[in-house]
Amino acid sequence: MEPDLHLSRNSIDCEEILNEIECEKTKPECGIFNFKPKWMQKFANPKVFLLNLAIVSILQGSYLPYLVGCLTTLEKRFEYDGKLTGFILIADNLSSLFISPIFGYLGSRVNRARLLASGMIIVAFSLFLTASPFFIYGPAIDLLSKNKTFTRKMSFETCTEQRISDNNNCNGEGSTVWPAFALIWFASFLNGVGYTAFYTLSFPFIDDNVSKQNAPVYISTISTIRLLGPSFGFFCSSLCLKLYENPWMSPPIDIQDPRWIGSWWLEVKKALVRMIKNPLLFCNTLSNCFRWMAYGGYYITQPKYMEAYYRQSASSASFVTGSSSVISMAIGIMGGGLLIRWFKPNPKKLTATIFCLELVGNISIFYVMFLGCPQTDFYGYQAREAKVLLNSECNFNCNCTQKIYQPFCEADGSRNFFSPCHAGCSAFDDSIIDNYNVTRFSNCSCSSSQTISKGVCPTDCNSFLSYVIILSLGKFIGSLARSGNILIELRSVEQRDKNLMMGVIETFLSLFCFIPYPLIYGAIADTSCLIWEENCDKKGNCWVYDNDKFRYNLHSITFALACLGSCFDVGTIFFSKRIKDLYDDGNKVVCELKTLQEKKSEEAESLVTNHK
């Protein structure tokens, strides 16, 4: 009797599986195109690739935080509002929207390392392009002087009937706004191409070249190191914004002055069907969409909020945002990856833990919404209509403008004035008090004390430190879930679909998350504005915000969007049972099956030979 040479119907058809997953992987080679000397082959390992990826991720990741840190400065420099800022911030997502599917498709067909390198070269070019408006148009001198010699008379706007209307000097005003905006927008667009290559290709490439047991550590490591990029970007913006736009000028204003402008310079169709029918991937993607919309929008608005509400300089706001956020998130992401490596929770426990951790992050946003500060009255503020009327009978003949914001405080600290001109002041003097040079204006027809002092009225606000600490703790706890989230994303699809999945998700997030949130949060800031810059009958950047309105709108919308993301986390928990090999290497199982099949075939052939 001849033995049955075929495996049972319940056995796995290894040939079909091996057509999709290579059991014997080709040993990677290190080189530049065809130049692959032997001494370079010692660098052909995942750890060296991780080191290189970490370096470029730090440099690439610093671009957006640096730009965010300089947003308020750019608005003042080129005199545009938050809506144009929103369009700059969505430019990189527009390019990502179109390029992500291409990278996802090419990821499994061409050399992914070369694609990553090409993307980083594009990022480098975009950085030079971002700084080009300064070299083309030079520093802003319209608020100071064109001959680099500044006088006290030029520094302050006072009440005088002889003032020549600024509208007489409007010829050619604003001509630099749109060209500069176009250059910065296109630079952001190109940057999106580069970071899309990083996001789409890097994690699948790492996941395919290390064991699944070590994958959480590698993923958390690169995610943590990548956070050094935002920290580096905010740190650079903080340092640069302490310098005047032209470092060789010595303007008669300090960093606290609102006029300060810092130095800012076919198979595809089948794969898509598999992804669309994947409820786990669907819930996880929507969860990330709403959560990133919430925290991404809050992230780009936070420096502006700290400047307006807590009266921090642009440099300080950028430094605090970068240092507090990035450090806490870096520790959280790295810690989350190590905890997964040690405890290896099953998919249901992992997704449930992710839900709880991110819920704590949501609560921190809700809590800081109620951390308020006493607000000083602003002259001309109409509480019922929630607007400011700067011009009144006492300064009617002063011909004041809204081009320059020069805040001054009434002597008793009860009210702020937009400028000495709006206070009706016609004279000023400098005096030394406690070794400080104090500028005071007198003959102020709109002030009951007849005297005002330079600067915004001080307030007794002690909530800034609490605000920073609570947000940092919330970001730390929420970031513990980041590595697990990426792991769930990678394990929710078959290995053959991973690169395309990352491209499709990036496209989806660009369309429904990354493009809308700069516009949404730009509108939040703009609707909270009380006083706009007005130059040649054109509206520029916002000078003064309704701080309480800004606080409630910013945090309530962020909290609502984050909670929507948590709702879809519940669906992720329910469908997590679809994940079968969260930590086991599928390739090794396939190889063992192939070896077992070959062994049984050899034994069967031996039996046939002996029988004959």
XYZ file of C-alpha atoms in Angstrom:
612
model
C 0.000 0.000 0.000
C 1.465 3.306 -1.053
C 1.376 6.099 1.556
C -0.579 9.279 0.937
C 1.913 11.882 -0.222
C -0.521 14.775 0.328
C -1.186 16.594 3.567
C -4.688 16.693 4.979
C -7.152 19.380 3.900
C -6.783 21.077 7.275
C -3.035 21.551 6.835
C -1.795 24.926 5.662
C -0.929 25.252 1.996
C 2.635 26.503 2.386
C 3.137 27.028 -1.331
C 0.322 29.585 -1.449
C 1.641 31.397 1.609
C 5.219 31.383 0.389
C 4.164 33.074 -2.841
C 3.351 36.143 -0.737
C 5.957 35.948 2.052
C 9.606 35.223 1.334
C 10.871 32.625 3.760
C 14.512 32.973 2.836
C 15.301 36.697 2.796
C 18.120 38.048 0.702
C 20.920 39.351 2.871
C 20.842 43.169 2.734
C 23.751 45.027 1.190
C 25.054 48.466 2.087
C 26.280 50.873 -0.558
C 25.520 53.746 -2.899
C 23.779 52.342 -5.974
C 26.294 49.835 -7.445
C 29.161 50.955 -5.197
C 29.088 48.310 -2.440
C 32.595 47.699 -1.046
C 33.146 44.981 1.549
C 34.037 47.422 4.341
C 30.564 48.967 4.085
C 28.742 45.669 4.580
C 29.244 45.774 8.342
C 26.776 48.675 8.344
C 24.059 46.563 6.701
C 22.076 45.846 9.853
C 18.907 47.225 11.483
C 20.739 49.030 14.299
C 22.824 51.147 11.932
C 19.734 51.908 9.870
C 17.934 52.914 13.078
C 20.777 55.301 13.939
C 20.697 56.941 10.495
C 16.924 57.149 10.572
C 17.088 58.754 14.010
C 19.459 61.489 12.822
C 17.405 62.459 9.782
C 14.165 62.222 11.771
C 15.482 64.744 14.308
C 16.397 67.195 11.557
C 13.188 66.683 9.588
C 11.027 66.733 12.702
C 12.396 70.123 13.747
C 10.897 71.916 10.718
C 7.236 72.123 11.756
C 7.897 73.038 15.428
C 10.310 75.759 14.315
C 7.673 77.089 11.933
C 4.983 76.890 14.645
C 7.250 78.753 17.062
C 7.702 81.541 14.508
C 4.076 81.799 13.333
C 3.144 84.867 15.358
C 6.397 86.532 14.300
C 5.746 85.795 10.622
C 2.222 87.198 10.960
C 3.648 90.455 12.302
C 6.493 90.555 9.772
C 4.366 90.060 6.658
C 1.093 91.412 8.109
C -1.344 88.566 7.464
C -3.981 86.908 9.633
C -4.473 83.425 11.049
C -6.295 82.188 7.938
C -3.165 82.497 5.792
C -1.223 80.818 8.584
C -3.674 77.940 8.347
C -3.069 77.643 4.597
C 0.689 77.489 5.216
C 0.208 74.705 7.748
C -1.965 72.600 5.433
C 0.425 72.854 2.482
C 2.493 69.862 3.614
C -0.684 67.844 4.046
C -1.850 68.658 0.525
C 1.343 67.181 -0.899
C 0.998 64.217 1.450
C -2.553 63.685 0.205
C -1.335 63.065 -3.345
C 2.054 61.484 -2.705
C 1.146 59.003 0.069
C -0.524 56.418 -2.225
C 2.472 56.588 -4.563
C 4.948 55.931 -1.757
C 2.685 53.196 -0.399
C 2.582 51.499 -3.809
C 6.314 51.859 -4.470
C 7.253 50.766 -0.949
C 7.012 47.070 -1.769
C 8.456 47.375 -5.290
C 11.529 49.613 -5.118
C 14.383 50.275 -2.716
C 12.743 51.847 0.334
C 16.019 53.185 1.727
C 16.598 55.181 -1.472
C 13.069 56.565 -1.321
C 13.674 57.686 2.259
C 16.954 59.348 1.279
C 15.288 61.152 -1.638
C 12.586 62.419 0.692
C 15.148 63.857 3.101
C 16.924 65.678 0.250
C 13.605 67.313 -0.646
C 13.145 68.315 3.014
C 16.587 69.961 3.024
C 15.695 72.011 -0.063
C 12.402 73.097 1.520
C 14.270 74.431 4.573
C 16.413 76.708 2.417
C 13.314 77.852 0.554
C 11.548 78.751 3.821
C 14.315 81.201 4.748
C 14.467 82.772 1.270
C 11.951 85.634 1.910
C 14.409 87.237 4.328
C 17.216 87.210 1.767
C 14.866 88.509 -0.940
C 13.029 91.247 0.997
C 15.350 91.914 3.919
C 14.254 92.846 7.441
C 11.112 94.783 8.318
C 11.967 98.464 8.730
C 8.593 100.154 8.275
C 7.932 100.175 12.041
C 11.354 101.581 12.876
C 13.605 103.418 10.433
C 15.127 102.923 7.012
C 18.550 104.287 7.936
C 19.191 102.032 10.970
C 19.224 105.134 13.227
C 16.322 105.176 15.627
C 14.935 108.062 17.644
C 12.442 108.244 20.468
C 10.087 110.211 18.259
C 9.932 107.362 15.777
C 9.427 104.769 18.519
C 6.071 105.951 19.883
C 2.819 107.096 18.364
C 1.502 110.121 20.256
C -1.517 112.353 19.920
C -1.050 115.090 17.317
C -3.402 116.796 14.924
C -0.586 117.282 12.404
C -0.165 113.539 11.772
C -0.202 112.683 8.088
C -2.574 109.832 7.430
C -0.848 106.524 6.730
C -3.174 106.044 3.788
C -1.124 108.638 1.899
C 1.837 106.260 2.016
C 0.039 103.136 0.920
C 1.436 102.900 -2.595
C 3.095 99.537 -2.868
C 2.277 98.566 0.717
C 1.741 94.883 1.173
C 3.527 93.994 -2.058
C 5.778 91.543 -0.210
C 2.974 89.689 1.540
C 1.801 87.385 -1.230
C 5.220 86.523 -2.747
C 6.591 85.730 0.719
C 3.478 83.738 1.567
C 3.814 81.786 -1.697
C 7.463 80.913 -0.981
C 6.758 79.723 2.564
C 3.673 77.810 1.385
C 5.599 76.028 -1.384
C 8.420 75.205 1.050
C 5.877 73.623 3.392
C 4.390 71.742 0.417
C 7.801 70.243 -0.435
C 8.436 69.388 3.202
C 5.248 67.327 3.123
C 6.693 65.198 0.327
C 9.765 64.428 2.419
C 8.059 63.610 5.698
C 5.499 61.459 3.862
C 8.369 59.256 2.711
C 9.500 58.965 6.326
C 6.066 58.199 7.762
C 4.956 55.816 5.004
C 8.134 53.771 4.647
C 10.130 53.856 7.883
C 7.916 51.876 10.277
C 7.056 49.061 7.802
C 10.737 48.859 6.815
C 11.785 48.444 10.461
C 8.961 46.004 11.183
C 9.989 43.829 8.224
C 13.649 43.667 9.242
C 13.441 42.906 12.967
C 11.669 40.206 14.948
C 8.132 40.942 16.081
C 9.213 40.594 19.705
C 11.747 43.402 19.264
C 9.548 45.515 16.994
C 7.871 47.453 19.878
C 11.294 48.507 21.183
C 12.497 49.647 17.749
C 9.236 51.482 17.047
C 9.205 53.234 20.423
C 12.905 54.103 20.063
C 12.509 55.816 16.700
C 9.291 57.504 17.852
C 11.041 58.815 20.964
C 14.151 59.983 19.127
C 11.933 61.646 16.538
C 10.495 63.774 19.353
C 13.933 65.336 19.754
C 13.202 66.994 16.399
C 10.307 69.100 17.747
C 12.362 69.855 20.855
C 15.278 70.974 18.680
C 12.933 73.029 16.486
C 11.298 74.843 19.417
C 14.705 75.399 21.023
C 16.081 76.937 17.814
C 13.021 79.145 17.368
C 13.321 80.261 21.003
C 16.966 81.248 20.528
C 16.437 82.911 17.149
C 13.414 84.896 18.314
C 15.543 86.478 21.038
C 17.539 88.139 18.262
C 16.070 90.921 16.189
C 15.220 90.003 12.599
C 18.377 91.751 11.443
C 20.998 90.880 14.088
C 23.155 93.849 13.020
C 20.445 96.370 13.930
C 19.964 97.747 17.443
C 16.285 98.725 17.665
C 14.993 100.861 20.572
C 12.565 98.102 21.605
C 13.051 94.946 23.660
C 11.845 91.361 23.267
C 8.671 92.087 25.275
C 7.552 94.732 22.771
C 4.720 93.502 20.484
C 6.582 94.949 17.482
C 9.595 92.677 18.090
C 10.248 90.508 15.035
C 12.657 87.693 15.772
C 15.029 85.912 13.383
C 12.587 83.364 11.818
C 14.391 82.703 8.765
C -4.679 46.036 -9.648
C -3.161 44.334 -6.731
C -3.724 47.689 -5.278
C -7.479 47.323 -5.794
C -7.563 43.988 -3.957
C -5.486 45.364 -1.112
C -7.766 48.406 -0.824
C -10.801 46.133 -0.621
C -9.141 44.152 2.171
C -8.446 47.370 4.079
C -11.946 48.775 3.591
C -13.438 45.555 4.958
C -11.136 45.657 7.990
C -13.185 47.059 10.936
C -10.183 47.090 13.270
C -8.182 49.271 10.894
C -11.249 51.473 10.306
C -11.828 52.143 14.035
C -8.141 52.663 14.779
C -7.750 55.110 11.878
C -10.788 57.194 12.869
C -9.599 57.211 16.472
C -6.225 58.581 15.379
C -7.901 61.026 12.996
C -9.956 62.799 15.677
C -7.235 62.618 18.310
C -4.533 64.022 16.041
C -6.915 66.701 14.860
C -7.422 67.711 18.493
C -3.844 67.606 19.688
C -2.307 68.742 16.396
C -4.512 71.828 16.395
C -3.802 72.505 20.057
C -0.092 71.994 19.428
C 0.127 74.705 16.738
C -2.059 77.138 18.710
C -0.448 76.671 22.124
C 2.413 79.208 21.643
C -0.071 81.854 20.486
C -2.344 81.051 23.444
C 0.516 81.369 25.942
C 1.552 84.686 24.408
C -1.978 86.060 24.616
C -3.263 84.591 27.883
C -0.144 84.230 30.018
C 1.714 87.153 28.393
C 4.790 85.164 27.483
C 7.157 86.402 24.793
C 7.284 84.492 21.501
C 10.664 83.098 22.548
C 9.447 81.945 25.982
C 6.224 80.449 24.587
C 8.182 78.489 21.992
C 10.692 77.250 24.570
C 8.057 76.164 27.109
C 5.947 74.438 24.443
C 8.916 72.500 23.141
C 10.597 71.577 26.410
C 7.521 70.608 28.439
C 5.682 68.770 25.671
C 8.533 66.949 24.005
C 10.270 65.716 27.151
C 7.082 64.281 28.642
C 6.031 62.706 25.337
C 9.487 61.230 24.712
C 9.548 59.538 28.110
C 5.984 58.309 27.603
C 6.562 56.816 24.145
C 9.800 55.096 25.138
C 8.278 53.811 28.358
C 5.217 52.503 26.523
C 7.344 50.515 24.084
C 9.406 48.962 26.874
C 6.298 48.052 28.879
C 4.846 46.254 25.842
C 8.148 44.407 25.369
C 8.191 43.277 29.000
C 4.558 42.411 29.694
C 3.393 41.436 26.171
C -0.316 42.086 26.776
C -2.756 40.335 24.469
C -4.525 42.488 21.835
C -7.640 43.094 23.947
C -5.688 44.150 27.029
C -3.401 46.319 24.915
C -6.247 48.187 23.189
C -8.127 48.599 26.496
C -5.006 50.072 28.087
C -4.604 52.441 25.135
C -8.188 53.633 25.652
C -7.643 54.334 29.372
C -4.328 56.126 28.877
C -5.643 58.393 26.142
C -8.743 59.152 28.201
C -6.496 60.546 30.940
C -4.873 62.805 28.346
C -8.323 64.083 27.363
C -9.164 64.872 30.984
C -6.011 67.003 31.337
C -7.202 69.232 28.471
C -10.605 69.588 30.130
C -9.023 70.504 33.461
C -6.716 73.276 32.190
C -9.718 74.946 30.543
C -10.665 76.186 34.017
C -7.217 77.548 34.906
C -8.008 81.222 34.498
C -6.216 84.467 35.258
C -7.617 87.877 36.274
C -7.877 90.095 33.214
C -7.228 93.846 33.181
C -9.787 96.034 31.432
C -8.874 97.345 28.004
C -9.799 100.915 27.184
C -12.815 100.966 24.879
C -13.904 97.375 25.588
C -17.656 96.858 25.179
C -18.585 93.786 27.229
C -22.095 93.421 25.832
C -20.911 93.441 22.202
C -17.557 91.772 22.997
C -15.531 94.282 20.978
C -13.178 97.227 21.501
C -13.878 100.777 20.307
C -10.476 102.454 20.375
C -11.567 105.865 19.116
C -13.638 108.143 21.331
C -14.140 111.861 21.984
C -10.963 112.175 24.048
C -8.713 111.012 21.176
C -10.892 111.942 18.215
C -8.442 114.547 16.872
C -5.327 112.441 17.451
C -5.476 110.563 14.125
C -4.443 107.311 15.832
C -3.822 104.147 13.821
C -3.929 100.419 14.576
C -0.767 99.636 12.655
C 1.493 99.576 15.723
C 0.553 97.974 19.050
C 2.290 99.851 21.883
C 0.514 98.781 25.100
C 0.545 101.197 28.022
C -0.929 100.871 31.490
C -2.830 103.480 33.467
C -0.997 104.704 36.559
C -3.302 102.843 38.955
C -3.013 99.587 36.945
C -6.738 99.450 36.169
C -6.753 99.750 32.359
C -4.602 99.059 29.325
C -4.360 101.384 26.338
C -3.563 100.288 22.799
C -0.987 103.089 22.417
C -0.117 106.499 23.918
C -1.995 108.042 21.019
C -5.223 106.228 21.924
C -4.776 107.422 25.506
C -4.653 110.988 24.167
C -1.089 111.564 25.408
C 0.958 114.371 23.898
C 4.177 114.299 25.984
C 6.530 111.738 27.496
C 9.617 111.496 29.675
C 12.112 108.823 30.744
C 13.077 108.237 34.350
C 15.209 105.737 36.272
C 13.330 103.703 38.910
C 15.130 100.859 40.715
C 17.846 100.888 38.035
C 15.241 100.441 35.287
C 14.520 102.930 32.521
C 10.789 103.724 32.796
C 8.941 105.555 30.018
C 5.912 107.561 31.104
C 3.483 109.636 29.071
C 1.619 112.646 30.393
C -1.145 115.008 29.300
C -3.280 111.935 28.533
C -6.820 113.129 27.894
C -8.350 109.612 28.012
C -6.746 108.622 31.326
C -8.220 109.656 34.657
C -4.718 109.803 36.134
C -3.361 111.790 33.158
C -0.281 109.506 33.248
C 0.431 106.070 31.769
C 3.453 103.726 31.852
C 4.893 101.546 29.113
C 3.788 97.915 29.045
C 0.696 95.860 29.810
C -0.717 96.212 33.326
C 0.642 93.445 35.595
C -1.821 90.892 36.964
C -1.610 88.432 39.833
C -1.701 85.149 37.883
C -0.228 82.006 39.430
C -1.780 79.388 37.159
C 0.871 79.280 34.419
C 3.054 76.726 36.219
C 0.006 74.571 36.999
C -1.019 74.795 33.336
C 2.383 73.549 32.144
C 2.633 70.745 34.737
C -0.887 69.367 34.179
C -0.526 69.395 30.393
C 2.889 67.729 30.643
C 1.499 64.953 32.857
C -1.451 64.477 30.501
C 0.857 64.246 27.489
C 3.141 61.803 29.311
C 0.288 59.448 30.216
C -1.325 59.744 26.785
C 2.020 59.099 25.057
C 2.385 55.753 26.828
C -0.202 54.507 24.317
C 1.633 55.732 21.203
C 3.844 52.678 20.570
C 0.914 50.319 21.139
C -1.185 52.319 18.705
C 1.422 51.968 15.959
C 1.788 48.260 16.734
C -1.973 47.691 16.432
C -1.938 49.584 13.145
C 0.847 47.429 11.699
C -0.674 44.145 12.909
C -4.203 44.924 11.724
C -3.325 44.068 8.094
C -1.447 41.330 6.297
C 2.280 41.791 5.852
C 1.940 42.295 2.098
C -0.408 45.259 2.681
C 1.639 47.153 5.272
C 3.354 49.686 2.989
C 0.193 50.416 1.033
C -1.783 50.646 4.277
C 0.561 53.336 5.622
C 0.180 55.305 2.395
C -3.611 54.998 2.383
C -3.863 56.031 6.042
C -1.578 59.011 5.446
C -3.817 60.073 2.552
C -6.943 59.661 4.674
C -5.466 61.603 7.587
C -4.212 64.355 5.291
C -7.668 64.794 3.782
C -9.781 64.551 6.935
C -7.359 65.539 9.706
C -4.146 67.354 8.797
C -5.740 69.692 6.243
C -8.820 70.703 8.296
C -7.263 71.262 11.722
C -5.002 74.249 10.860
C -8.044 75.958 9.347
C -10.258 75.049 12.327
C -7.784 76.243 14.930
C -6.856 79.304 12.889
C -10.553 80.213 12.931
C -10.680 79.626 16.715
C -7.902 82.169 17.208
C -9.338 84.670 14.717
C -12.850 84.592 16.204
C -11.308 85.385 19.604
C -9.537 88.499 18.301
C -10.575 91.903 19.657
C -8.197 94.264 17.851
C -6.717 93.685 14.400
C -3.808 95.454 12.793
C -5.094 97.885 10.170
C -2.717 99.152 7.523
C -3.871 100.870 4.343
C -7.457 99.737 5.025
C -6.276 96.127 5.092
C -6.536 93.763 8.045
C -3.271 92.247 9.220
C -2.427 90.134 12.257
C -4.297 90.128 15.562
C -2.915 92.436 18.247
C -5.257 91.748 21.182
C -7.398 88.681 21.987
C -10.476 88.172 24.130
C -8.499 85.901 26.432
C -11.370 84.175 28.219
C -13.156 83.450 24.940
C -9.886 82.161 23.496
C -9.391 79.868 26.519
C -12.862 78.318 26.466
C -13.074 77.887 22.688
C -9.598 76.365 22.350
C -9.920 73.801 25.134
C -13.575 72.840 24.674
C -13.161 72.056 20.964
C -9.926 70.154 21.630
C -11.595 68.105 24.375
C -14.626 67.312 22.188
C -12.478 66.093 19.264
C -10.280 63.985 21.560
C -13.355 62.354 23.105
C -14.628 61.438 19.627
C -11.333 59.641 19.092
C -11.800 57.752 22.359
C -15.252 56.617 21.202
C -13.659 54.824 18.251
C -11.121 53.292 20.642
C -14.035 51.263 22.005
C -14.491 49.760 18.532
C -10.772 48.987 18.415
C -11.111 47.035 21.674
C -14.068 45.059 20.308
C -12.342 44.072 17.040
C -8.899 43.476 18.588
C -9.595 39.721 18.600
C -8.837 39.758 14.849
C -5.122 40.134 15.644
C -3.590 36.658 15.847
C 0.185 37.201 15.826
C 0.896 40.353 17.839
C 4.320 39.128 18.984
C 4.919 35.870 17.052
C 6.923 36.010 13.838
C 4.671 34.758 11.053
C 7.614 34.252 8.715
C 9.245 31.811 11.119
C 6.031 29.798 11.361
C 5.811 29.595 7.584
C 9.416 28.458 7.342
C 8.817 25.748 9.932
C 5.742 24.567 8.013
C 7.743 24.416 4.819
C 10.509 22.420 6.525
C 7.943 20.039 8.048
C 6.281 19.520 4.664
C 9.621 18.814 2.979
C 10.546 16.374 5.759
C 7.264 14.496 5.404
C 7.677 14.371 1.633
C 11.180 12.920 2.001
C 9.916 10.304 4.465
C 7.076 9.397 2.117
C 9.443 9.055 -0.845
C 11.708 6.856 1.293
C 8.776 4.609 2.186
C 7.801 4.315 -1.490
C 11.368 3.374 -2.425
C 11.583 0.756 0.306
C 8.170 -0.624 -0.656
C 9.293 -1.065 -4.221
